[in-house]
Coordinates of C-alpha atoms in Angstrom, one line a residue:
M30 CA 130.0 110.0 157.1
T31 CA 127.1 107.7 158.1
R32 CA 126.0 104.7 156.0
R33 CA 122.8 106.5 155.2
D34 CA 124.7 109.6 153.9
A35 CA 126.9 107.4 151.7
H36 CA 123.8 105.7 150.2
V37 CA 122.2 109.0 149.4
R38 CA 125.3 110.4 147.8
G39 CA 125.7 107.2 145.7
S40 CA 122.1 107.4 144.5
R41 CA 122.6 111.0 143.5
A42 CA 125.8 110.2 141.6
R43 CA 124.0 107.4 139.6
G44 CA 121.2 109.8 138.8
V45 CA 123.6 112.4 137.5
R46 CA 125.3 109.7 135.3
V47 CA 121.9 108.6 133.9
L48 CA 120.9 112.2 133.1
A49 CA 124.2 112.8 131.4
A50 CA 123.8 109.7 129.3
T51 CA 120.3 110.6 128.3
G52 CA 121.4 114.1 127.4
A53 CA 124.2 112.8 125.2
L54 CA 121.8 110.4 123.5
A55 CA 119.3 113.2 122.8
G56 CA 122.1 115.3 121.4
L57 CA 123.1 112.5 119.0
L58 CA 119.5 112.0 117.9
A59 CA 119.0 115.7 117.4
G60 CA 122.2 115.8 115.3
C61 CA 120.7 113.1 113.0
G62 CA 117.5 115.0 112.6
I63 CA 115.6 112.6 114.9
R64 CA 113.5 114.0 117.7
A65 CA 114.2 112.2 121.0
T66 CA 111.2 110.6 122.7
Q67 CA 110.6 109.1 126.1
V68 CA 108.0 106.6 124.7
P69 CA 109.3 103.4 123.0
T70 CA 108.3 103.6 119.3
D71 CA 107.7 100.7 116.9
F72 CA 107.8 101.8 113.3
G73 CA 107.3 98.3 112.0
P74 CA 109.6 96.4 109.6
A75 CA 111.6 98.2 107.0
P76 CA 110.0 98.4 103.6
S77 CA 111.0 95.3 101.5
M78 CA 109.8 96.4 98.1
V79 CA 111.9 98.7 96.0
P80 CA 109.8 101.1 93.9
C81 CA 109.3 99.9 90.3
E82 CA 111.2 96.7 90.8
L83 CA 109.8 93.2 90.9
S84 CA 111.7 90.0 91.8
V85 CA 112.0 87.3 89.2
T86 CA 109.5 85.2 91.2
D87 CA 107.0 88.1 91.2
I88 CA 107.4 88.7 87.5
A89 CA 106.8 85.1 86.7
T90 CA 103.6 85.0 88.6
Q91 CA 102.0 87.8 86.7
A92 CA 101.4 85.8 83.5
T93 CA 99.0 83.0 83.6
S94 CA 100.1 79.4 82.8
S95 CA 98.1 79.4 79.6
G96 CA 97.8 81.9 76.7
M97 CA 100.4 83.8 74.7
P98 CA 103.0 85.6 76.8
V99 CA 103.0 89.4 76.1
E100 CA 104.4 92.6 77.7
V101 CA 102.3 95.7 78.5
F102 CA 103.4 99.1 79.8
L103 CA 102.2 100.2 83.2
L104 CA 103.0 103.4 85.0
C105 CA 105.5 103.7 87.8
S106 CA 107.3 106.8 89.2
G107 CA 105.9 108.8 86.3
A108 CA 107.4 106.5 83.6
L109 CA 106.3 103.5 81.5
V110 CA 107.6 100.2 82.7
R111 CA 107.2 96.8 81.1
V112 CA 105.4 94.0 82.9
N113 CA 104.4 90.4 81.9
R114 CA 100.9 89.4 81.0
S115 CA 99.2 86.7 78.9
V116 CA 96.4 86.9 76.3
E117 CA 94.2 84.2 75.0
V118 CA 94.0 83.7 71.2
A119 CA 92.3 80.7 69.7
E120 CA 94.4 78.4 67.7
G121 CA 93.9 78.6 63.9
T122 CA 92.7 82.2 64.1
E123 CA 93.5 84.0 60.8
E124 CA 96.2 86.7 61.0
A125 CA 93.8 89.7 60.7
Q126 CA 91.5 88.4 63.4
R127 CA 94.5 87.4 65.5
R128 CA 95.9 90.9 65.5
V129 CA 92.6 92.3 66.7
A130 CA 92.3 89.5 69.4
V131 CA 95.8 90.3 70.6
A132 CA 95.0 94.0 70.7
Q133 CA 91.8 93.5 72.7
G134 CA 93.7 91.2 75.1
L135 CA 96.3 93.9 75.6
L136 CA 93.7 96.5 76.2
D137 CA 92.0 94.3 78.8
A138 CA 95.3 93.7 80.5
L139 CA 96.1 97.4 80.6
A140 CA 92.8 98.3 82.1
S141 CA 93.0 95.6 84.8
A142 CA 94.2 96.7 88.2
P143 CA 97.8 95.8 89.0
S144 CA 98.4 92.8 91.2
D145 CA 99.0 93.3 94.9
V146 CA 102.8 92.9 94.4
E147 CA 102.8 95.4 91.6
N148 CA 100.6 97.9 93.5
E149 CA 103.0 97.6 96.5
A150 CA 105.9 98.4 94.1
G151 CA 104.2 101.5 92.9
Y152 CA 102.7 100.3 89.6
S153 CA 99.4 101.8 88.3
T154 CA 97.4 102.2 85.1
A155 CA 95.5 105.1 83.5
V156 CA 93.7 103.0 80.8
P157 CA 90.0 103.1 81.4
A158 CA 88.0 99.8 81.6
G159 CA 85.6 99.0 78.8
L160 CA 87.8 100.0 75.8
T161 CA 87.3 97.9 72.7
V162 CA 89.2 97.7 69.5
T163 CA 88.3 96.6 66.0
G164 CA 90.4 96.0 62.8
P165 CA 90.6 98.2 59.7
T166 CA 87.6 99.4 57.9
P167 CA 87.5 99.4 54.0
G168 CA 90.1 101.8 52.8
D169 CA 92.2 101.6 55.9
P170 CA 95.8 100.3 56.0
E171 CA 95.8 96.6 56.9
D172 CA 97.6 97.3 60.2
A173 CA 95.1 99.9 61.4
L174 CA 93.3 99.5 64.7
R175 CA 90.2 101.5 65.7
L176 CA 89.3 102.2 69.3
S177 CA 85.9 102.7 70.8
T178 CA 87.2 106.0 72.3
A179 CA 89.1 108.4 70.0
P180 CA 92.8 108.3 70.8
D181 CA 93.1 112.1 71.4
A182 CA 90.2 111.8 73.9
L183 CA 92.1 109.5 76.1
P184 CA 94.2 110.7 79.0
K185 CA 97.8 111.3 77.9
Y186 CA 99.1 108.6 80.2
A187 CA 96.6 106.1 78.9
L188 CA 97.4 106.8 75.2
A189 CA 101.1 106.5 75.9
Q190 CA 100.5 103.1 77.6
I191 CA 98.3 101.9 74.6
V192 CA 100.7 103.1 71.9
C193 CA 103.8 101.7 73.5
T194 CA 102.1 98.4 74.3
F195 CA 100.6 98.0 70.8
A196 CA 103.8 99.1 69.0
D197 CA 105.8 96.5 70.8
S198 CA 103.4 93.6 70.1
A199 CA 101.9 91.3 67.5
A200 CA 99.0 93.7 67.3
A201 CA 101.0 96.2 65.2
G202 CA 103.6 96.1 62.5
D203 CA 107.3 95.5 63.2
N204 CA 108.4 99.1 62.8
G205 CA 107.8 100.3 66.4
S206 CA 104.6 102.2 65.5
V207 CA 100.9 101.6 65.5
V208 CA 98.1 103.1 63.4
L209 CA 95.1 104.1 65.6
G210 CA 91.8 105.8 65.0
S211 CA 88.3 105.9 66.4
T212 CA 85.4 103.7 65.3
S213 CA 83.3 107.0 65.1
A214 CA 85.7 109.0 62.8
E215 CA 87.5 108.4 59.6
S216 CA 90.8 109.9 60.4
L217 CA 93.8 107.8 61.4
R218 CA 97.2 108.6 62.9
R219 CA 100.4 106.6 63.0
Y220 CA 101.8 106.8 66.6
E221 CA 105.4 106.1 67.6
C222 CA 106.6 104.9 71.0
T223 CA 109.8 106.9 71.6
Q224 CA 112.2 107.0 74.6
E225 CA 110.7 110.3 75.5
T226 CA 107.2 108.9 75.6
Q227 CA 108.4 106.1 77.8
S228 CA 110.2 108.3 80.2
A229 CA 107.7 111.2 80.4
P230 CA 104.3 109.8 79.2
G231 CA 102.3 112.7 80.8
E232 CA 104.1 115.5 79.0
G233 CA 102.3 115.2 75.7
N234 CA 100.8 112.7 73.3
P235 CA 103.2 110.3 71.6
P236 CA 104.6 111.6 68.3
S237 CA 102.2 110.9 65.4
E238 CA 101.3 111.8 61.8
E239 CA 98.0 111.7 60.1
I240 CA 97.6 109.2 57.3
N241 CA 94.8 108.5 54.8
G242 CA 92.0 106.4 56.2
S243 CA 88.8 105.2 54.7

């Protein structure tokens, strides 16, 4: 055998080994459900944000340094999830006006777009911008709140967010419910924030019962 023949035969052997290794790799990838490719692919860094979870640092940065710390319910993965916010209430405000001021601050917080960090984690809101709230009219229970849009005219997700946020705040009583109505109608309903409402806010309005209004 000449030196040239030996060189050719060695090159062919190496080529066979490379092809065999490539075939084995393709088989392994196919077994994992991954299509083999001849082009290097860069899919970027692995996701760092777990859906519906915020770090302690992220949570702390959502509330401003001033104002009263509160919690509101945003939407994430089809459920209601608590997040931190702050609302401004002037010192010395009487209790009745304070409740309304807190309620309006909560509405504004609910209608605001989630932060970049929250958005990345999958948080959203269905509460429309521009909603306003007033206190009880003559003849209403003292804990009643009246919205500029009738509660039953709101999207189901939005109403669930508002009911659970109000019921868990200084804007309502301490019994886990809130009395809501419209500024354009006399009727009032007492809504409850249940576990079912929190876990499936889009499947129906929060449980409620009609009460006597003005």
